[in-house]
Amino acid sequence: MFRFTAPPPLALYIHFPWCARKCPYCDFNSHAARDGVPEQAYIDALLKDLEQEIPAVWGRTVQTVFLGGGTPSLFSATAIDRLLSGARACLPLNPDVEITLEANPGTVEQAKFAGYRAAGVNRLSIGVQSFSDPRLQALGRVHSAAEAVRAAQVARDAGFDNFNLDLMFGLPGQDIAGAIADLETATQLNPAHLSWYQLTIEPNTLFHARPPVLPDDDLSWAIQEAGQSHLAAHGYTQYEVSAYAQARRRCRHNLNYWRFGDYIGIGAGAHSKLTDTGQGTIARRWKKRQPQAYLASAGTTACLEGRRLLGVGDAVFEFALNRLRLREGFALADFANVCGLGPERIIPLLEQAAAEGLLTLNEDGVRHTERGWRFLNNLIERFLAEEDQHARGQPD
Ligand SMILES: C[S@@+](CC[C@H](N)C(=O)[O-])C[C@H]1O[C@@H](n2cnc3c(N)ncnc32)[C@H](O)[C@@H]1O
Ligand code: SF4
């Protein structure tokens, strides 16, 4: 159905489904580790899972690895070393591979940073959320603001010149000054990258059941505008909805998702997206979500929870959903390369959006206008209509 000249770049995502405590706002596949983590058994399971993935990506080189969660930093540096050595033994990694690990800023975690660096991790992503103790308490976080500051310093001392801080805004009780104070502390720590997310209330979380009072839309908008100016003035360029980076420090792993690249996902609940150039297919697959069920089945076909082949409409929509999150825009050739489709599949939708002032479309490619960036959801929804048309049975 799809025609590819070459497969897109390949990444590896490794999920760790445990945290010290479940945060009341979080809907990620993470579970409170009441009795510690089954470190040996989980690394064994991950390696078996990875081995099973190899035939699907034979001959391809992994460009980036992301150890995410959950809280991977609950695992020892020895365990991470065994995992990365195992991965290197069965998959070619680019010599310039980016290997990120998500860490919580607690003191226990900080003590492991140097060991992670020695194991080959070259980028840390530290989940700070806020530098205000009252805000951290309202978010149910297990660490203090002082520990978060210290974590950034320890990361640098451990040899991580490339680290990210995760912050959230629109927090219960937060005003503009509070949000900017968080960014001020963050930029003083000089991280290479800042992820600055607006807190959202997700179904199946404690905050959904008992919602805290959040800043209203006007205040959230004002916080966002003030924060973006602050970040720009301190050398952080916004390149995605929530991602800001110093020059040449964009997260290559996340860029690959947003550019609709391929990835293998291993670990509980992890998703893969893989292009088969021979068959002309794009497949999504996902593993068993519950840690115990995953541990019991990793490396066998029973571990696969689901699989779906994308249709043409899916590919167009999923490309737009991801790619339009990036400020960089795209060339029509980028669409053709990763979707395996001719540009005529997307041009009518782009022309319509351009006619409404949401995009510009010319020989240089596609760029958002400021209006398109501001009404991004509206822009993206137009590509969903394409999927609906195909779901209604239009010939491909
Ligand atoms: C998968 S979490 C992993 C990071 C690490 N476990 C931590 O929390 O320190 C990645 C990031 O997503 C963000 N996040 C999680 N839930 C969110 C929500 N409901 N709204 C906005 N951002 C959220 C947080 O900033 C978090 O650091
Ligand atoms: S926000 Fe991070 S630490 Fe909190 S439950 Fe989610 S993954 Fe775990």
Coordinates of C-alpha atoms and ligand atoms in Angstrom, one line a residue:
M1 CA 0.0 0.0 0.0
F2 CA 2.9 2.4 0.9
R3 CA 6.0 2.8 -1.2
F4 CA 9.3 3.6 0.6
T5 CA 12.7 4.3 -0.9
A6 CA 14.3 3.7 2.5
P7 CA 13.1 3.1 6.0
P8 CA 13.0 6.2 8.3
P9 CA 15.6 6.5 11.2
L10 CA 15.2 4.0 14.0
A11 CA 15.1 4.7 17.8
L12 CA 14.8 2.4 20.8
Y13 CA 12.4 3.2 23.7
I14 CA 12.7 1.2 27.0
H15 CA 9.9 1.6 29.6
F16 CA 10.3 1.2 33.3
P17 CA 6.9 1.0 34.9
W18 CA 7.6 1.7 38.6
C19 CA 7.9 4.9 40.7
A20 CA 8.5 5.5 44.4
R21 CA 4.9 6.8 44.6
K22 CA 2.2 7.4 42.1
C23 CA 1.8 11.2 41.5
P24 CA -1.9 12.3 41.6
Y25 CA -1.8 13.9 38.1
C26 CA 0.1 11.2 36.2
D27 CA -1.5 8.8 33.7
F28 CA 1.7 7.2 32.5
N29 CA 2.1 3.4 32.9
S30 CA 3.7 3.7 36.3
H31 CA 3.0 1.8 39.5
A32 CA 4.1 2.5 43.1
A33 CA 7.0 0.2 43.9
R34 CA 6.0 -0.7 47.4
D35 CA 8.5 -3.5 47.9
G36 CA 11.3 -2.2 45.6
V37 CA 11.8 -3.1 42.0
P38 CA 12.5 -6.7 40.6
E39 CA 15.7 -5.4 39.1
Q40 CA 17.3 -8.6 37.8
A41 CA 14.0 -10.1 36.5
Y42 CA 13.0 -6.9 34.7
I43 CA 16.4 -6.5 33.0
D44 CA 16.2 -10.2 31.9
A45 CA 12.7 -9.6 30.6
L46 CA 13.8 -6.4 28.7
L47 CA 16.7 -8.3 27.0
K48 CA 14.4 -11.2 26.0
D49 CA 11.9 -8.7 24.6
L50 CA 14.6 -6.9 22.6
E51 CA 15.9 -10.1 21.2
Q52 CA 12.5 -10.9 19.8
E53 CA 12.3 -7.5 18.1
I54 CA 15.6 -7.9 16.2
P55 CA 14.3 -9.7 13.1
A56 CA 11.9 -6.8 12.4
V57 CA 14.8 -4.3 12.3
W58 CA 17.5 -6.4 10.8
G59 CA 20.4 -4.4 9.4
R60 CA 19.2 -1.1 10.8
T61 CA 21.2 1.2 13.1
V62 CA 19.6 2.7 16.3
Q63 CA 20.1 6.4 16.4
T64 CA 18.8 7.2 19.9
V65 CA 17.8 5.2 23.0
F66 CA 15.4 6.6 25.7
L67 CA 15.0 4.9 29.1
G68 CA 11.7 6.4 30.3
G69 CA 9.0 5.7 32.7
G70 CA 7.9 5.6 35.3
T71 CA 11.2 6.2 37.1
P72 CA 14.2 4.4 35.5
S73 CA 16.4 5.9 38.2
L74 CA 14.9 3.5 40.7
F75 CA 17.3 1.0 38.9
S76 CA 20.9 0.7 39.9
A77 CA 23.7 1.8 37.6
T78 CA 24.8 -1.9 37.4
A79 CA 21.4 -2.9 36.1
I80 CA 21.4 -0.1 33.5
D81 CA 24.9 -1.1 32.5
R82 CA 23.8 -4.7 31.9
L83 CA 20.8 -3.5 29.9
L84 CA 22.8 -1.2 27.6
S85 CA 25.6 -3.8 27.2
G86 CA 22.9 -6.3 26.2
A87 CA 21.4 -3.9 23.8
R88 CA 24.8 -3.1 22.2
A89 CA 25.4 -6.8 21.8
C90 CA 22.3 -7.4 19.7
L91 CA 21.7 -4.1 17.9
P92 CA 24.1 -1.8 16.0
L93 CA 24.0 1.6 17.8
N94 CA 25.2 4.7 16.0
P95 CA 28.7 5.7 17.4
D96 CA 27.1 9.1 18.0
V97 CA 24.0 7.5 19.7
E98 CA 22.0 9.7 22.2
I99 CA 21.1 7.7 25.3
T100 CA 18.7 9.5 27.7
L101 CA 17.6 8.3 31.1
E102 CA 14.7 9.8 33.0
A103 CA 15.6 10.5 36.6
N104 CA 13.8 11.7 39.7
P105 CA 15.7 14.3 41.7
G106 CA 15.8 12.5 45.1
T107 CA 19.1 12.1 46.9
V108 CA 19.2 8.3 46.4
E109 CA 18.9 8.8 42.6
Q110 CA 21.6 11.5 42.5
A111 CA 24.1 9.0 43.9
K112 CA 23.6 6.9 40.8
F113 CA 24.2 9.6 38.2
A114 CA 27.9 9.0 37.8
G115 CA 27.3 5.3 37.4
Y116 CA 24.7 5.9 34.7
R117 CA 27.2 8.1 32.8
A118 CA 29.8 5.3 33.1
A119 CA 27.2 2.8 31.7
G120 CA 26.9 5.0 28.6
V121 CA 24.0 7.2 29.3
N122 CA 24.9 10.6 27.8
R123 CA 21.7 12.6 28.5
L124 CA 19.7 12.9 31.7
S125 CA 16.1 14.1 31.9
I126 CA 15.3 15.2 35.5
G127 CA 11.7 15.4 36.6
V128 CA 11.7 18.6 38.6
Q129 CA 8.1 20.0 38.0
S130 CA 8.6 23.0 40.2
F131 CA 11.2 24.7 42.4
S132 CA 8.6 25.7 45.0
D133 CA 8.1 23.4 48.0
P134 CA 4.4 24.2 48.4
R135 CA 3.8 23.5 44.7
L136 CA 5.8 20.2 45.0
Q137 CA 3.7 19.1 47.9
A138 CA 0.5 20.0 46.1
L139 CA 1.7 17.7 43.3
G140 CA 2.5 14.9 45.7
R141 CA 6.1 14.9 44.8
V142 CA 8.6 12.9 46.9
H143 CA 11.5 15.4 46.6
S144 CA 12.1 19.0 47.7
A145 CA 13.1 22.1 45.7
A146 CA 16.6 22.0 47.2
E147 CA 17.0 18.4 46.1
A148 CA 16.0 19.4 42.6
V149 CA 18.6 22.2 42.4
R150 CA 21.2 19.8 43.8
A151 CA 20.2 17.1 41.2
A152 CA 21.1 19.5 38.3
Q153 CA 24.5 20.2 39.9
V154 CA 25.2 16.5 40.6
A155 CA 24.3 15.7 37.0
R156 CA 26.8 18.3 35.7
D157 CA 29.5 17.1 38.1
A158 CA 28.8 13.5 36.9
G159 CA 29.7 14.5 33.4
F160 CA 26.3 15.3 32.0
D161 CA 26.7 18.5 30.0
N162 CA 23.5 17.5 28.1
F163 CA 20.6 17.3 30.6
N164 CA 17.0 18.3 30.5
L165 CA 14.7 19.6 33.3
D166 CA 11.0 18.8 33.2
L167 CA 8.9 21.6 34.6
M168 CA 5.1 22.0 34.7
F169 CA 3.0 25.2 34.8
G170 CA -0.6 26.0 35.5
L171 CA -0.2 24.3 38.9
P172 CA -2.7 24.6 41.8
G173 CA -2.3 28.0 43.4
Q174 CA 0.3 29.2 40.8
D175 CA 0.5 32.8 39.6
I176 CA 2.6 34.4 36.9
A177 CA 5.4 35.4 39.3
G178 CA 5.5 31.8 40.7
A179 CA 5.8 30.3 37.3
I180 CA 8.5 32.7 36.2
A181 CA 10.4 32.1 39.5
D182 CA 10.5 28.4 38.6
L183 CA 11.9 29.2 35.1
E184 CA 14.4 31.7 36.6
T185 CA 15.8 29.0 38.9
A186 CA 15.8 26.5 36.0
T187 CA 17.6 28.8 33.6
Q188 CA 20.2 29.7 36.2
L189 CA 21.1 26.0 36.4
N190 CA 21.9 26.2 32.7
P191 CA 20.4 22.9 31.4
A192 CA 20.8 22.2 27.7
H193 CA 17.1 21.6 27.4
L194 CA 13.8 22.5 29.2
S195 CA 10.5 20.7 28.8
W196 CA 7.8 23.0 30.1
Y197 CA 4.4 21.3 30.2
Q198 CA 1.0 22.8 31.1
L199 CA -0.5 20.5 33.8
T200 CA -3.4 18.6 32.3
I201 CA -6.0 16.7 34.3
E202 CA -6.1 13.2 32.9
P203 CA -8.8 10.6 33.3
N204 CA -7.9 7.8 35.7
T205 CA -5.8 10.0 38.0
L206 CA -6.4 11.1 41.5
F207 CA -6.6 14.8 40.3
H208 CA -9.5 13.7 38.0
A209 CA -11.4 12.2 40.9
R210 CA -10.7 15.2 43.2
P211 CA -9.7 18.1 40.9
P212 CA -7.5 20.8 42.5
V213 CA -8.3 24.5 41.7
L214 CA -6.1 25.4 38.7
P215 CA -5.3 28.8 37.1
D216 CA -8.1 29.7 34.7
D217 CA -7.5 29.9 30.9
D218 CA -6.7 33.6 30.9
L219 CA -4.1 33.2 33.6
S220 CA -2.7 30.0 32.0
W221 CA -2.3 31.9 28.7
A222 CA -0.6 34.8 30.5
I223 CA 1.8 32.4 32.2
Q224 CA 2.6 30.8 28.9
E225 CA 3.3 34.1 27.2
A226 CA 5.5 35.4 30.0
G227 CA 7.3 32.1 30.3
Q228 CA 8.1 31.9 26.6
S229 CA 9.6 35.4 26.6
H230 CA 11.6 34.4 29.6
L231 CA 13.0 31.3 28.0
A232 CA 13.7 33.1 24.7
A233 CA 15.6 35.8 26.6
H234 CA 17.7 33.2 28.3
G235 CA 18.7 31.4 25.1
Y236 CA 16.1 28.6 24.9
T237 CA 14.4 28.3 21.5
Q238 CA 11.0 26.7 21.5
Y239 CA 11.1 23.9 18.8
E240 CA 8.0 22.0 19.9
V241 CA 4.8 22.7 21.8
S242 CA 6.5 22.0 25.2
A243 CA 10.2 21.7 24.3
Y244 CA 12.9 24.4 24.5
A245 CA 16.6 24.0 23.8
Q246 CA 19.9 25.7 23.7
A247 CA 21.6 25.7 20.2
R248 CA 22.1 22.1 18.9
R249 CA 20.6 20.6 22.0
R250 CA 17.2 19.5 20.8
C251 CA 16.2 16.0 22.0
R252 CA 17.1 13.8 19.0
H253 CA 14.9 10.9 20.4
N254 CA 11.8 13.0 20.6
L255 CA 12.5 14.7 17.3
N256 CA 12.4 11.2 15.7
Y257 CA 8.9 10.7 17.1
W258 CA 7.7 14.1 15.9
R259 CA 9.2 13.5 12.5
F260 CA 7.3 10.2 12.3
G261 CA 10.4 8.1 12.5
D262 CA 10.4 4.4 13.5
Y263 CA 11.0 3.0 17.0
I264 CA 11.1 -0.3 18.8
G265 CA 9.5 -0.2 22.2
I266 CA 10.4 -2.7 24.9
G267 CA 9.1 -2.9 28.4
A268 CA 5.7 -3.0 30.0
G269 CA 3.1 -1.3 27.8
A270 CA 5.8 0.0 25.4
H271 CA 4.7 0.8 21.8
S272 CA 6.6 0.3 18.6
K273 CA 6.1 1.9 15.2
L274 CA 7.9 0.1 12.4
T275 CA 8.1 0.5 8.6
D276 CA 8.4 -2.6 6.5
T277 CA 9.8 -1.3 3.2
G278 CA 9.5 -4.8 1.5
Q279 CA 5.8 -5.3 2.5
G280 CA 5.0 -1.6 2.1
T281 CA 3.4 -1.4 5.6
I282 CA 3.6 0.7 8.8
A283 CA 2.8 -1.3 11.9
R284 CA 2.1 -0.3 15.5
R285 CA 2.5 -2.9 18.2
W286 CA 2.3 -2.7 22.0
K287 CA 3.3 -4.9 24.8
K288 CA 1.4 -6.1 27.9
R289 CA 0.9 -3.1 30.3
Q290 CA 0.8 -4.7 33.7
P291 CA 4.3 -5.2 35.0
Q292 CA 3.6 -8.7 36.4
A293 CA 1.9 -9.9 33.1
Y294 CA 4.8 -8.4 31.2
L295 CA 7.4 -10.1 33.4
A296 CA 5.6 -13.4 32.9
S297 CA 5.4 -13.2 29.1
A298 CA 8.4 -11.2 27.9
G299 CA 10.2 -12.8 25.0
T300 CA 7.1 -14.9 24.0
T301 CA 4.3 -14.0 21.6
A302 CA 2.0 -13.7 24.6
C303 CA 3.7 -10.5 25.5
L304 CA 2.2 -8.7 22.6
E305 CA -1.0 -7.0 23.7
G306 CA -2.0 -5.6 20.3
R307 CA -0.9 -4.9 16.7
R308 CA -2.4 -2.6 14.0
L309 CA -1.4 -1.8 10.5
L310 CA -1.9 1.8 9.5
G311 CA -4.2 2.7 6.7
V312 CA -3.5 5.7 4.4
G313 CA -5.7 8.0 6.4
D314 CA -4.0 6.9 9.6
A315 CA -0.6 7.6 8.2
V316 CA -1.6 11.1 6.9
F317 CA -3.2 12.0 10.3
E318 CA -0.5 10.6 12.5
F319 CA 2.2 12.3 10.4
A320 CA 0.3 15.7 10.8
L321 CA -0.4 15.1 14.5
N322 CA 3.3 14.6 15.2
R323 CA 5.0 16.8 12.6
L324 CA 2.9 19.8 13.2
R325 CA 4.0 19.9 16.9
L326 CA 7.4 21.0 15.6
R327 CA 8.0 24.6 14.8
E328 CA 10.5 23.7 12.0
G329 CA 7.8 22.9 9.4
F330 CA 8.5 20.2 6.8
A331 CA 9.2 19.6 3.1
L332 CA 6.8 17.6 1.0
A333 CA 9.6 15.1 0.4
D334 CA 9.7 14.5 4.2
F335 CA 6.1 13.5 4.1
A336 CA 6.7 11.2 1.1
N337 CA 9.8 9.6 2.7
V338 CA 8.2 8.7 6.1
C339 CA 4.7 8.0 4.9
G340 CA 5.5 6.2 1.6
L341 CA 2.8 8.3 -0.1
G342 CA 2.8 10.8 -2.9
P343 CA 2.5 14.5 -1.9
E344 CA -1.0 14.6 -3.6
R345 CA -2.3 12.8 -0.5
I346 CA -1.7 15.8 1.6
I347 CA -1.6 18.8 -0.7
P348 CA -5.4 19.5 -0.8
L349 CA -5.5 19.6 3.0
L350 CA -2.4 21.9 3.1
E351 CA -3.9 24.2 0.5
Q352 CA -7.1 24.5 2.4
A353 CA -5.2 25.3 5.7
A354 CA -3.0 27.8 3.8
A355 CA -6.1 29.5 2.3
E356 CA -7.3 30.0 5.9
G357 CA -4.1 31.5 7.0
L358 CA -2.9 28.6 9.2
L359 CA 0.0 27.6 7.0
T360 CA 2.3 28.7 4.3
L361 CA 3.0 26.3 1.5
N362 CA 5.6 26.9 -1.2
E363 CA 8.6 25.3 -2.8
D364 CA 10.5 25.6 0.5
G365 CA 7.8 23.4 2.1
V366 CA 5.2 23.9 4.8
R367 CA 5.4 26.3 7.8
H368 CA 2.9 27.3 10.4
T369 CA 1.8 30.9 10.5
E370 CA 1.5 32.4 13.9
R371 CA -2.2 31.9 13.7
G372 CA -1.7 28.2 12.8
W373 CA 0.6 27.8 15.7
R374 CA -1.9 29.4 18.1
F375 CA -4.8 27.2 16.8
L376 CA -2.7 24.1 16.5
N377 CA -5.4 21.7 17.5
N378 CA -7.8 23.1 14.9
L379 CA -5.1 22.8 12.3
I380 CA -4.3 19.1 13.2
E381 CA -8.0 18.1 13.3
R382 CA -8.2 18.9 9.6
F383 CA -6.0 15.9 8.9
L384 CA -8.3 13.7 10.9
A385 CA -11.0 14.4 8.4
E386 CA -8.8 12.8 5.8
E387 CA -8.7 9.6 7.9
D388 CA -12.5 9.7 8.3
Q389 CA -12.9 9.9 4.5
H390 CA -10.8 6.8 4.1
A391 CA -12.5 5.0 6.9
R392 CA -15.7 5.6 5.1
G393 CA -14.4 3.4 2.3
Q394 CA -12.8 5.7 -0.3
P395 CA -10.4 3.8 -2.5
D396 CA -6.8 4.2 -1.6
Ligands
LIG1 C1 6.9 10.1 32.2 S1 7.2 11.5 33.3 C2 8.7 10.8 33.8 C3 9.6 11.7 34.7 C4 9.8 11.2 36.1 N1 9.1 10.0 36.4 C5 9.3 12.3 37.0 O1 8.1 12.4 37.1 O2 10.1 12.9 37.6 C6 7.6 12.8 32.2 C7 7.1 14.1 32.5 O3 5.7 14.3 32.1 C8 5.2 15.4 32.7 N2 3.8 15.1 33.1 C9 3.3 14.0 33.7 N3 2.0 14.0 33.8 C10 1.6 15.3 33.4 C11 0.4 16.0 33.3 N4 -0.8 15.4 33.8 N5 0.4 17.2 32.8 C12 1.5 17.7 32.3 N6 2.7 17.1 32.3 C13 2.8 15.9 32.9 C14 6.1 15.7 33.9 O4 6.7 16.9 33.8 C15 7.0 14.5 33.9 O5 8.3 14.9 34.4
SF4_2 S1 5.1 11.9 37.1 FE1 6.9 10.6 37.0 S2 7.3 10.0 39.2 FE2 5.2 10.7 39.1 S3 4.0 8.8 38.8 FE3 4.4 9.8 36.8 S4 6.1 8.8 36.0 FE4 6.1 8.4 38.2

